[in-house]
Tab-separated table of C-alpha atoms in Angstrom:
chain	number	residue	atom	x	y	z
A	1	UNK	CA	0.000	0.000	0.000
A	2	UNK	CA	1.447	3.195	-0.909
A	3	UNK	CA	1.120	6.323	0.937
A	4	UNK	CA	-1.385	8.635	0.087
A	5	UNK	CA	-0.433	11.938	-1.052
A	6	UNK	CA	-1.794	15.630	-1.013
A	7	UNK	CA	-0.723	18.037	-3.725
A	8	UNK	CA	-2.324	21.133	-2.294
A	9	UNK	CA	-2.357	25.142	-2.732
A	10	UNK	CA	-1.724	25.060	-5.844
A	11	UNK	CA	-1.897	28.667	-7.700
A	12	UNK	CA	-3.562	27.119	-10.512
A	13	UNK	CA	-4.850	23.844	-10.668
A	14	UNK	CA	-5.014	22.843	-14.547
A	15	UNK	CA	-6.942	19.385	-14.562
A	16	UNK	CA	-7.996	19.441	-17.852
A	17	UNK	CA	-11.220	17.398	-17.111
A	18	UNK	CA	-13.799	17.825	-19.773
A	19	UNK	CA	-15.782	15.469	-22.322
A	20	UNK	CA	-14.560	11.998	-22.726
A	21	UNK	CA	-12.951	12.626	-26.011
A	22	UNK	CA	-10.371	14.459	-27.724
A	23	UNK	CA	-10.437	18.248	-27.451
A	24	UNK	CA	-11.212	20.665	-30.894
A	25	UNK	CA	-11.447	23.721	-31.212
A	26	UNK	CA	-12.410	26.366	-28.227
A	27	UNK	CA	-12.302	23.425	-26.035
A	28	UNK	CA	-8.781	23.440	-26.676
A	29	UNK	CA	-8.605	26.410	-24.628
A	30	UNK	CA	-10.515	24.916	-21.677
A	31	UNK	CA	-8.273	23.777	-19.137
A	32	UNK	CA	-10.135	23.232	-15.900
A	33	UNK	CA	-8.506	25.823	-14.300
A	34	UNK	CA	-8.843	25.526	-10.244
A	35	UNK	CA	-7.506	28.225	-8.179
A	36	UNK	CA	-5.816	27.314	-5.049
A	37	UNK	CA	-6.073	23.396	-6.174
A	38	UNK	CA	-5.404	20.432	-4.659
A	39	UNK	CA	-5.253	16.788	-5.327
A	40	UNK	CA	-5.636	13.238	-3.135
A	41	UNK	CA	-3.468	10.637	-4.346
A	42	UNK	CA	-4.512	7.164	-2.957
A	43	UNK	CA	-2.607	3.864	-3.704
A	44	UNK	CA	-0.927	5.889	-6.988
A	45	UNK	CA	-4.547	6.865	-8.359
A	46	UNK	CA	-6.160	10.173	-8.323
A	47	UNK	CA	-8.921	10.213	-5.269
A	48	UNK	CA	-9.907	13.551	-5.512
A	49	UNK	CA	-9.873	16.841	-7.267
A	50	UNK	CA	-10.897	20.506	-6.088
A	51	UNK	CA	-10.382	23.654	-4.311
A	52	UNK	CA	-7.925	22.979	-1.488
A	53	UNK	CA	-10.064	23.729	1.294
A	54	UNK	CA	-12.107	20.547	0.273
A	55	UNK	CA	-9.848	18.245	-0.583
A	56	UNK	CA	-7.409	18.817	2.513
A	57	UNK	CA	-10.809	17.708	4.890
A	58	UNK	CA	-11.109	14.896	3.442
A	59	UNK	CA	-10.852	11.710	5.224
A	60	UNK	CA	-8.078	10.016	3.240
A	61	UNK	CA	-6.039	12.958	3.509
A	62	UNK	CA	-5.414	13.567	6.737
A	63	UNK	CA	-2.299	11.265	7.139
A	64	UNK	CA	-1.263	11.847	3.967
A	65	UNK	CA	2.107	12.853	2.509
A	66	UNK	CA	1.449	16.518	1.708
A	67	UNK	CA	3.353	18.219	-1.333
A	68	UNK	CA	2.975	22.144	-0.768
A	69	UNK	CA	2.301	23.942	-4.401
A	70	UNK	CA	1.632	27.246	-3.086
A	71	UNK	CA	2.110	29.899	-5.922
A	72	UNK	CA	3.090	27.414	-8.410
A	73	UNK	CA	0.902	25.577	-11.397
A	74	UNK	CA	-0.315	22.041	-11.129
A	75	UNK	CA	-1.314	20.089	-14.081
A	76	UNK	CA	-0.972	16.704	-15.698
A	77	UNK	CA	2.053	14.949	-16.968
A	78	UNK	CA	3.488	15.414	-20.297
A	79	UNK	CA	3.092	13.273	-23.357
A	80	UNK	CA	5.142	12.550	-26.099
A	81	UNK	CA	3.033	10.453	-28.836
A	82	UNK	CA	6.313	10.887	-31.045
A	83	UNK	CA	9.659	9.574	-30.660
A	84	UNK	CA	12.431	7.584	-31.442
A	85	UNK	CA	14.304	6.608	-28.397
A	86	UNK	CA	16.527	3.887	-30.237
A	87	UNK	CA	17.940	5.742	-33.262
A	88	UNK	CA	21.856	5.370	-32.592
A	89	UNK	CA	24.247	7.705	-30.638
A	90	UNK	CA	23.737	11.106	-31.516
A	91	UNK	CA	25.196	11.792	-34.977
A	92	UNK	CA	26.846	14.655	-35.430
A	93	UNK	CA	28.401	16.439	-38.548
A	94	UNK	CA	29.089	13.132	-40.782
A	95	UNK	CA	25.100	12.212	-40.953
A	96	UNK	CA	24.239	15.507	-40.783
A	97	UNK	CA	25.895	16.621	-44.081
A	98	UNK	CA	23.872	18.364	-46.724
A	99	UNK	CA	25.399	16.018	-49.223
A	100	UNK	CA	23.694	12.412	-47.588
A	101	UNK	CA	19.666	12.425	-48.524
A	102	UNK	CA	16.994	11.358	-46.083
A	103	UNK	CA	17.467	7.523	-46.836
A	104	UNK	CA	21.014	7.520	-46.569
A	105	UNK	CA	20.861	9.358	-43.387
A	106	UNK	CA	18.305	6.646	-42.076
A	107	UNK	CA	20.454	4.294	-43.298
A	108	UNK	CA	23.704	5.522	-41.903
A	109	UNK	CA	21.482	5.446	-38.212
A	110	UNK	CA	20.027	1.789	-38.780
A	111	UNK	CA	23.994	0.235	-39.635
A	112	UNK	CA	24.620	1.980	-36.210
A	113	UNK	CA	21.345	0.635	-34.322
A	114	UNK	CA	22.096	-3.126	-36.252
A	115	UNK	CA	25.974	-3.003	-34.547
A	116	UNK	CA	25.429	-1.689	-31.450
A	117	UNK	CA	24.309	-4.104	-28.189
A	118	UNK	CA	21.264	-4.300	-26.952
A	119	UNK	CA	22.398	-3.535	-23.496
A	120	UNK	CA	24.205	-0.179	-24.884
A	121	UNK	CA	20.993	0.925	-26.484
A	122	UNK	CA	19.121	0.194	-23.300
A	123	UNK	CA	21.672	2.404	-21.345
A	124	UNK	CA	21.279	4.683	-23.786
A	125	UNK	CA	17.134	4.765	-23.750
A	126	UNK	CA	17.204	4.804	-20.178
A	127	UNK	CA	19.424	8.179	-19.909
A	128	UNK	CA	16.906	10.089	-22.348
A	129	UNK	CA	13.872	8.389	-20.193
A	130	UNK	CA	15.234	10.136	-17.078
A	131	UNK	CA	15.791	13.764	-18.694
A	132	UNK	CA	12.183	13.207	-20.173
A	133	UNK	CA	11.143	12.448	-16.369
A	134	UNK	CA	13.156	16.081	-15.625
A	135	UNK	CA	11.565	17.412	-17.809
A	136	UNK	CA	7.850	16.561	-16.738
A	137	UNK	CA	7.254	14.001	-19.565
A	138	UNK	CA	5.326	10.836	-17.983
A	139	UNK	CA	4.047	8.622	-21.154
A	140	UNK	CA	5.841	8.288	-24.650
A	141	UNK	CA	5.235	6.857	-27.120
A	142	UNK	CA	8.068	5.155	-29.030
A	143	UNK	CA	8.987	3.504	-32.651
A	144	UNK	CA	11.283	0.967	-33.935
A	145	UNK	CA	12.037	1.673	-37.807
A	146	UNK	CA	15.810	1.285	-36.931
A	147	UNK	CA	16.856	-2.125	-37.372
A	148	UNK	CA	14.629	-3.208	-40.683
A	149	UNK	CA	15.842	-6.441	-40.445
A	150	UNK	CA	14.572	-9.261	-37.863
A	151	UNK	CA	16.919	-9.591	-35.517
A	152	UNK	CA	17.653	-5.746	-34.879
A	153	UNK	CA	13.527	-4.887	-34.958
A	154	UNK	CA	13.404	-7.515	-32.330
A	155	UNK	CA	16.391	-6.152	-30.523
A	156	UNK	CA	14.467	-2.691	-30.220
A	157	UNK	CA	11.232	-3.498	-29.500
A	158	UNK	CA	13.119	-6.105	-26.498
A	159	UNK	CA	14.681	-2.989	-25.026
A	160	UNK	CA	11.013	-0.914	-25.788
A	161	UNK	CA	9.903	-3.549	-23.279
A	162	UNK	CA	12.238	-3.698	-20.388
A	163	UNK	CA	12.281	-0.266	-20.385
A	164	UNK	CA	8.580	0.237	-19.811
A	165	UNK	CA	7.560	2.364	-16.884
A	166	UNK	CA	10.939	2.244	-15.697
A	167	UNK	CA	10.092	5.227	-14.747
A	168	UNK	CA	8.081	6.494	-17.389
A	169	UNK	CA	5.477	4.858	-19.499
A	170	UNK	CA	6.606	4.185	-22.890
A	171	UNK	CA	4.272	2.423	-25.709
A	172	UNK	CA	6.029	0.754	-28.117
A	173	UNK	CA	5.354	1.107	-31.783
A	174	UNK	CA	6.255	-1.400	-34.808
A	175	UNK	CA	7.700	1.025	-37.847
A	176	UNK	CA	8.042	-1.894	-40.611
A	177	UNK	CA	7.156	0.551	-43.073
A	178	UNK	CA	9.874	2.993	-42.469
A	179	UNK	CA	12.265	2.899	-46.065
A	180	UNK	CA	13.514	-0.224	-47.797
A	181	UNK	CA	16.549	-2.277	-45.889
A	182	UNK	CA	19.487	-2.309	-48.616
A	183	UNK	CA	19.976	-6.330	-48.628
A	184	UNK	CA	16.724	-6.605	-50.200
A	185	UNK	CA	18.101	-5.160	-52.794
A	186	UNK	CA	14.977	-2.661	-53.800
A	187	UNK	CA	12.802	-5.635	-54.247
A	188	UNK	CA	9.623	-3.864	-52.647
A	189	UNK	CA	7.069	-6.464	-52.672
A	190	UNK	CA	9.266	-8.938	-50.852
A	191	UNK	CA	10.234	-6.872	-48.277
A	192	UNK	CA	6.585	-5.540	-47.621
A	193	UNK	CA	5.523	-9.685	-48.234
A	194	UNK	CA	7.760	-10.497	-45.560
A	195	UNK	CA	7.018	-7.883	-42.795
A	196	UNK	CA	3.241	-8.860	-43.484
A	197	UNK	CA	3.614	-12.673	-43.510
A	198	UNK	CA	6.650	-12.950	-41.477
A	199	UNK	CA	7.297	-10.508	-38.751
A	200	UNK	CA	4.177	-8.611	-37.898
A	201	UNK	CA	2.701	-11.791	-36.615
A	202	UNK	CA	5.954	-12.605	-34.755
A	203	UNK	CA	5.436	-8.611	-33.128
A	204	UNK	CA	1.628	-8.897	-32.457
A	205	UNK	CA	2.090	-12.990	-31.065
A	206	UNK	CA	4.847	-11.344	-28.748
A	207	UNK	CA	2.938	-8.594	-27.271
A	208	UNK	CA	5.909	-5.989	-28.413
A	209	UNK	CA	4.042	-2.968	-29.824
A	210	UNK	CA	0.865	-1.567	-29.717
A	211	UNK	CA	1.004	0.456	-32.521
A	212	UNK	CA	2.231	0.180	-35.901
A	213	UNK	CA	3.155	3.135	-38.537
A	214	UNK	CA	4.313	3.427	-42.373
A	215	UNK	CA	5.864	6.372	-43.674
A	216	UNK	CA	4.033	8.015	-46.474
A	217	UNK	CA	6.826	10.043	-48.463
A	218	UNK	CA	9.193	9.540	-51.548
A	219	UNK	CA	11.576	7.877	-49.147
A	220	UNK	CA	9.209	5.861	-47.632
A	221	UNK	CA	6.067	3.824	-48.986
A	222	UNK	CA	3.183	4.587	-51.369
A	223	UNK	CA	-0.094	5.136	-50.414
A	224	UNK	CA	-1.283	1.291	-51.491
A	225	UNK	CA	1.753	-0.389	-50.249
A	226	UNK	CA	1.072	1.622	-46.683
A	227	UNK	CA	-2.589	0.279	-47.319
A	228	UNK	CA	-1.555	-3.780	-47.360
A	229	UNK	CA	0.904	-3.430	-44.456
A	230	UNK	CA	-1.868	-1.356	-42.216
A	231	UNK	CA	-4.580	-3.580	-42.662
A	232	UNK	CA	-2.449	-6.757	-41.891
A	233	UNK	CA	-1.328	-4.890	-39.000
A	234	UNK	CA	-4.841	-4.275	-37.855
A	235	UNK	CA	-5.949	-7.708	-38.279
A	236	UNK	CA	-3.335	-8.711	-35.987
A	237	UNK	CA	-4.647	-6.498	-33.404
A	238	UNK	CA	-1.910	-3.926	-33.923
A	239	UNK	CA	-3.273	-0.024	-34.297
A	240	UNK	CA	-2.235	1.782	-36.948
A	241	UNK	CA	-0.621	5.275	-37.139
A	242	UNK	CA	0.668	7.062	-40.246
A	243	UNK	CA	3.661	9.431	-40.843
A	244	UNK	CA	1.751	11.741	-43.355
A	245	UNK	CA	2.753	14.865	-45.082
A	246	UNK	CA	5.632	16.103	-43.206
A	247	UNK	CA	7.775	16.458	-46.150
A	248	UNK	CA	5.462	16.159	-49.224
A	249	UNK	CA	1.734	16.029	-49.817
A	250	UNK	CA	1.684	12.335	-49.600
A	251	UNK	CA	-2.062	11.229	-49.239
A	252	UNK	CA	-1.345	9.756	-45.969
A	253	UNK	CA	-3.628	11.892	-43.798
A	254	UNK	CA	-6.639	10.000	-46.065
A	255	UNK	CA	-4.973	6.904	-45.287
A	256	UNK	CA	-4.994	7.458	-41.742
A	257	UNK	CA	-8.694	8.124	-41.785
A	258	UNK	CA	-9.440	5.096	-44.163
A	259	UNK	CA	-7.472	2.665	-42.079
A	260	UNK	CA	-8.516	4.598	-38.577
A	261	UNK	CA	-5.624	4.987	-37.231
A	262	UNK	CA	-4.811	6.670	-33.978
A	263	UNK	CA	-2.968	9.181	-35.984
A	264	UNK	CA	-1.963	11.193	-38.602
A	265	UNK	CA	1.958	12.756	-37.821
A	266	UNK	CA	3.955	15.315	-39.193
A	267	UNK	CA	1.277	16.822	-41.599
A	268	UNK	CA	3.401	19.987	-42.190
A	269	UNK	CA	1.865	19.674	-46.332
A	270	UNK	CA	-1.729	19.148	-44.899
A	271	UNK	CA	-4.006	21.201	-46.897
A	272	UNK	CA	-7.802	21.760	-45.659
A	273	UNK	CA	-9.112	18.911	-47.302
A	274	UNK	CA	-6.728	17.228	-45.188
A	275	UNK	CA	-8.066	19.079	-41.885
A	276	UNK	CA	-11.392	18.644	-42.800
A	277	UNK	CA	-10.812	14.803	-43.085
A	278	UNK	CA	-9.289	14.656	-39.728
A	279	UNK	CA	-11.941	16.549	-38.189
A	280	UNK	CA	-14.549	14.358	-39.274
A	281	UNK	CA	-12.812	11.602	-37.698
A	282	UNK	CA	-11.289	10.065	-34.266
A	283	UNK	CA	-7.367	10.714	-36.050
A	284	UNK	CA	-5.483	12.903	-33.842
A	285	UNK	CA	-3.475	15.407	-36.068
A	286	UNK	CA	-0.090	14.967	-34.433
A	287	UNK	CA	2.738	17.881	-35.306
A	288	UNK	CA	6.337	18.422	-34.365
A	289	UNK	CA	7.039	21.890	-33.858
A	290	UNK	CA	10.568	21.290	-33.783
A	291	UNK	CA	10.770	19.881	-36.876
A	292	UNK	CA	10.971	23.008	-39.369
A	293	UNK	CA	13.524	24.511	-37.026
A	294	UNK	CA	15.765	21.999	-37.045
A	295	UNK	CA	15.672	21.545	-40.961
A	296	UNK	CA	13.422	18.115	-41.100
A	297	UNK	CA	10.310	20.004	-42.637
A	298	UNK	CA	10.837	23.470	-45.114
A	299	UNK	CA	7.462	24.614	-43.510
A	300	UNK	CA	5.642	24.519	-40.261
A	301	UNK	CA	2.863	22.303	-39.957
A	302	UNK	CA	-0.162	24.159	-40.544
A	303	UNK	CA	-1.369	23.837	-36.846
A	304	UNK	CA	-3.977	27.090	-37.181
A	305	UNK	CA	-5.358	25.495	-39.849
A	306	UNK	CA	-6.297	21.882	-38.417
A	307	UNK	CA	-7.519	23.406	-35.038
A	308	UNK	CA	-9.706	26.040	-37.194
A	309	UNK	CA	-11.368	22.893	-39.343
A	310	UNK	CA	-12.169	20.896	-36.275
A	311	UNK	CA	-9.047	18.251	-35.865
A	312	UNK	CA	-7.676	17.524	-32.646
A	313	UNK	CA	-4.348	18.651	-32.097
A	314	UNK	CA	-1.350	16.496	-30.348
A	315	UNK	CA	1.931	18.333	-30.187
A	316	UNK	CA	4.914	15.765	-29.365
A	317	UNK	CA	8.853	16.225	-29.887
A	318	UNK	CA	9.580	13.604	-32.580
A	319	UNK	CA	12.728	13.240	-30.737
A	320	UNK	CA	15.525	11.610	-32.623
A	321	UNK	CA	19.206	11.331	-32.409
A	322	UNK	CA	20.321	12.223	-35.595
A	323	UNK	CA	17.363	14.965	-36.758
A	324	UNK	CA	15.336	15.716	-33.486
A	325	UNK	CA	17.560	15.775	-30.648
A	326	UNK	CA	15.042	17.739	-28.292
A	327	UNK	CA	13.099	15.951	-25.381
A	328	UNK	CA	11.617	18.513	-24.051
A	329	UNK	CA	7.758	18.911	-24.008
A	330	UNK	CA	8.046	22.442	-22.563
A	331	UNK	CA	9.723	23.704	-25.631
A	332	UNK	CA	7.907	21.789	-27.879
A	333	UNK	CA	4.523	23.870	-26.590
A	334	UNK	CA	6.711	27.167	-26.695
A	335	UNK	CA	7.418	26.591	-30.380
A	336	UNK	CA	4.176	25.715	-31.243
A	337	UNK	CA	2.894	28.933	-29.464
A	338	UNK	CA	5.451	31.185	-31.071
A	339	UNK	CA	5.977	29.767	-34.563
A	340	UNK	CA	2.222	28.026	-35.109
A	341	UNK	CA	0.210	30.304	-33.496
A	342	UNK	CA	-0.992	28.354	-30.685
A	343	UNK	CA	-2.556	30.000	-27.508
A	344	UNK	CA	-0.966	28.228	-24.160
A	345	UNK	CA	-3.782	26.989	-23.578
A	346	UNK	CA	-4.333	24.865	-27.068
A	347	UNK	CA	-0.566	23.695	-26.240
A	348	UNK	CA	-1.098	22.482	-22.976
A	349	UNK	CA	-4.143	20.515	-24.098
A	350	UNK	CA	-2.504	19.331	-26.890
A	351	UNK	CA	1.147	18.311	-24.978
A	352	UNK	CA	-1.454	16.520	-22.568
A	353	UNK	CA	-5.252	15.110	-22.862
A	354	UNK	CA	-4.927	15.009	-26.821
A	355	UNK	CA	-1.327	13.467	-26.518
A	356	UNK	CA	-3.425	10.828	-24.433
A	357	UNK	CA	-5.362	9.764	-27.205
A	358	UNK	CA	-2.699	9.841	-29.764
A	359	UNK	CA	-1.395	6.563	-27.787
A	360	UNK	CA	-5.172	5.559	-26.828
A	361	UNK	CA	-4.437	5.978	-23.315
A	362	UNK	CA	-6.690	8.525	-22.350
A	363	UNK	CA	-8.015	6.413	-19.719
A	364	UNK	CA	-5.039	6.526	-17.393
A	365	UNK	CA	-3.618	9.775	-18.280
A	366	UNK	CA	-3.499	12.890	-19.825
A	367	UNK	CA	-5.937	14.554	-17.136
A	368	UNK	CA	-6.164	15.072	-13.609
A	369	UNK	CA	-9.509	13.356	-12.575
A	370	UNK	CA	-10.918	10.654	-10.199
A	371	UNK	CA	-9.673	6.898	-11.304
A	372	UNK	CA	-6.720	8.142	-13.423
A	373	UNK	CA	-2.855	7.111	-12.403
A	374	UNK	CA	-1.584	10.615	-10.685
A	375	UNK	CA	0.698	11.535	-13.159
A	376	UNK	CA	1.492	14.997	-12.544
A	377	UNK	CA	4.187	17.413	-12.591
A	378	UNK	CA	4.606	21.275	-10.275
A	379	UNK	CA	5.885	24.070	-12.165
A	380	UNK	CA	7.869	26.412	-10.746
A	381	UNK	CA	5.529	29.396	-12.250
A	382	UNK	CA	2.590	31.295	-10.931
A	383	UNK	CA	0.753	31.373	-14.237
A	384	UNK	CA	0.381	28.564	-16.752
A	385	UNK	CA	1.346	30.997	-20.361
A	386	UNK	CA	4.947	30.969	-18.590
A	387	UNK	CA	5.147	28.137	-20.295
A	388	UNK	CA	4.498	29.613	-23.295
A	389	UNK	CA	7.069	32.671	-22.827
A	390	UNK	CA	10.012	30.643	-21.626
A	391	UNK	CA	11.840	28.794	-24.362
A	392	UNK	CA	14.272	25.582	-23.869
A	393	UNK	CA	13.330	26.494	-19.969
A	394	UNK	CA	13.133	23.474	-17.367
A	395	UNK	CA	10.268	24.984	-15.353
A	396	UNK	CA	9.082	21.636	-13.412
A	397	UNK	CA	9.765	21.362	-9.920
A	398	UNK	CA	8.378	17.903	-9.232
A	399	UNK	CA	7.144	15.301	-11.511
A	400	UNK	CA	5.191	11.869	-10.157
A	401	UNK	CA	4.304	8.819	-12.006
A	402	UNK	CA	1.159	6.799	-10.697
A	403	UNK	CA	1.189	8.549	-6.988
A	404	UNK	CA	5.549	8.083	-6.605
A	405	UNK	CA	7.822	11.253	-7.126
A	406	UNK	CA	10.310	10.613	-9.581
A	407	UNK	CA	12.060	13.856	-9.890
A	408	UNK	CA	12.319	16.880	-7.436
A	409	UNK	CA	14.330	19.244	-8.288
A	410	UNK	CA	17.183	19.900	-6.039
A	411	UNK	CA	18.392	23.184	-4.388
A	412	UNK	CA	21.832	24.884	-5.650
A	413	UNK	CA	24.509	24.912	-3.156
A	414	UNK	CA	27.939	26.319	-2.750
A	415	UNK	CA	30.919	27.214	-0.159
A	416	UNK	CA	31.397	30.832	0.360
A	417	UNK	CA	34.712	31.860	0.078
A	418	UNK	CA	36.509	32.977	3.050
């Protein structure tokens, strides 16, 4: 049994409760806002939610751990519905080079991923889990894509596993349909023939993703061979999510509708037919603000657009060693708000409830309300749109994972000099 836990006093209370499903438009900007908040944490589960003068009377909290958030914000844990934790080491100016296209760059990164151990890409993955868990990410989502070959897909999605809730919650996705591995020699239909027949089952039998994407781009897959490889995912029980427009209008957006896939990511070509598709449908539009800043997209995702037709938003980081080598959530929203227009508000619902149902785990997270794990970070600022102002700021203060703290921030010390 653990020890049940009072957050109380905070400033502002964000719990992002509303209607059960994914937030559009205005609602973006409704964030529960509590003043002088406080939440009851029993047995790692969220008891209650309210004014702090409520909850603190409760029964249940008066032997409780208390956590004092007075003149700070309070709201729900991060979530990243777009990474790549097992990439390779970071690579620097050789994979970088203007010369090397985006296969051979991917390439380059999967001859890495294939020769390295699994235990030194676990290290590795763990290292960027904890500075995730600094940073007041609690659930990510995660691909494979990296290996394209069986023993090295297997090797990731092994290490996806261990990993898990240790001490974040990661959900593992299956990218078969990433580019073309080199030994088969360009031969398309056996390669796709092959992931379909051979491995997918081997993944879904296993239990070792939830998810599985295709790439929809000139490096990647067409629209029909995405089509084949979805819908045998699907029948395996696998759900499917689609890297769509992000460098090209690709037609994967309508793919991701047509197959119904938890989302559509990237999108940074998506045109308002596009956003009108995803807003007639359960697909969360998933963008990267990073992305155009770092050089991965030559245009912002149209974010103003897809909130103004209706689709519901998820920002994430697409973190990556070689393109994307930013884990932080925080700056994530701060680009979106300054270079796609976002309020604070739309950012924090889309870096939280939204990001929830990108991974289909809205259930347990991406809110602060009765029944849900208490994942939940303090910020060390009196007014939510800091978050917003800052840029590449750590702001948290505390971040807890299912009712246990598993990062405080520590105080800065020194010796005066006599």
């Amino acid at each position: 049994m653990k020890q049940n836990i009072l957050v109380r006093g905070a400033r502002q209370l964000l719990t992002l409760h509303g209607p059960s499903g994914p937030r559009r438009g205005a609602a973006l900007n409704n964030l529960g806002l509590i003043e002088d908040g406080a939440v009851l944490v029993v047995n790692g589960v969220i008891s209650s939610v309210g004014p702090s003068r409520r909850v603190e009377n409760l029964a249940e909290a008066r032997n409780a751990l208390e956590m004092n958030a007075s003149g700070r914000v309070v709201m729900p844990g991060l979530i990243d519905s777009h990474t790549y934790l097992i990439s390779g080491p970071p690579l620097l100016d050789d994979i970088r080079s203007p010369g090397l296209t985006e296969t051979q760059q991917i390439l380059a990164a999967v001859r890495l991923v294939r020769s390295a151990p699994a235990r030194t890409l676990e290290f590795q993955a763990r290292r960027i889990l904890q500075a995730c868990a600094r940073h007041g990410t609690t659930s990510l989502e995660s691909k494979s894509g990296y290996g394209l070959d069986d023993s090295s897909e297997l090797k990731i999605l092994r290490v996806l596993a261990e990993i898990d809730k240790n001490p974040i919650n990661v959900v593992a996705t299956y990218f078969g349909a990433h580019i073309m591995p080199p030994e088969f020699n360009h031969n398309r239909g056996g390669y796709l023939e092959w992931v379909r027949e051979t491995f997918l089952p081997k993944v879904a039998a296993r239990k070792l993703a939830r998810f599985a994407c295709a790439l929809c781009s000139p490096a990647g897959f067409s629209i029909d061979e995405a089509r084949g490889y979805l819908q045998a995912a699907r029948r395996l029980g696998l759900i499917p999510k689609v890297h769509a427009e992000q460098t090209s209008q690709s037609g994967g957006t309508r793919l991701a509708v047509e197959t119904e896939a938890a989302s559509a990511d990237g999108l940074n070509y998506a045109t308002s037919e596009d956003a009108d598709l995803l807003a007639r449908s359960n697909v969360i539009a998933t963008v990267l603000p990073a992305d155009y800043r770092q050089g991965v997209a030559d245009r912002p995702a149209p974010a103003r657009l897809l909130i103004d037709h209706g689709a519901a938003l998820a920002i994430a980081t697409g973190f990556h060693h070689g393109k994307m080598p930013g884990y932080n959530m925080q700056h994530a929203a701060s680009i979106a708000c300054k270079d796609l227009k976002l309020t604070a508000a739309e950012a924090i619902s889309a870096s939280t409830i939204n990001g929830a149902h990108a991974i289909r785990s809205d259930g347990r997270c991406g809110s602060l309300q009765f029944g849900k794990d208490a994942d939940l970070i303090i910020l060390n600022v009196a007014d939510y749109r800091e978050i917003s102002y800052y840029s590449g700021v750590n702001l948290v203060s505390a971040t807890m994972r299912r009712g246990e703290v598993i990062y405080q921030e520590s105080e800065v010390t020194w010796e005066a000099k006599k």
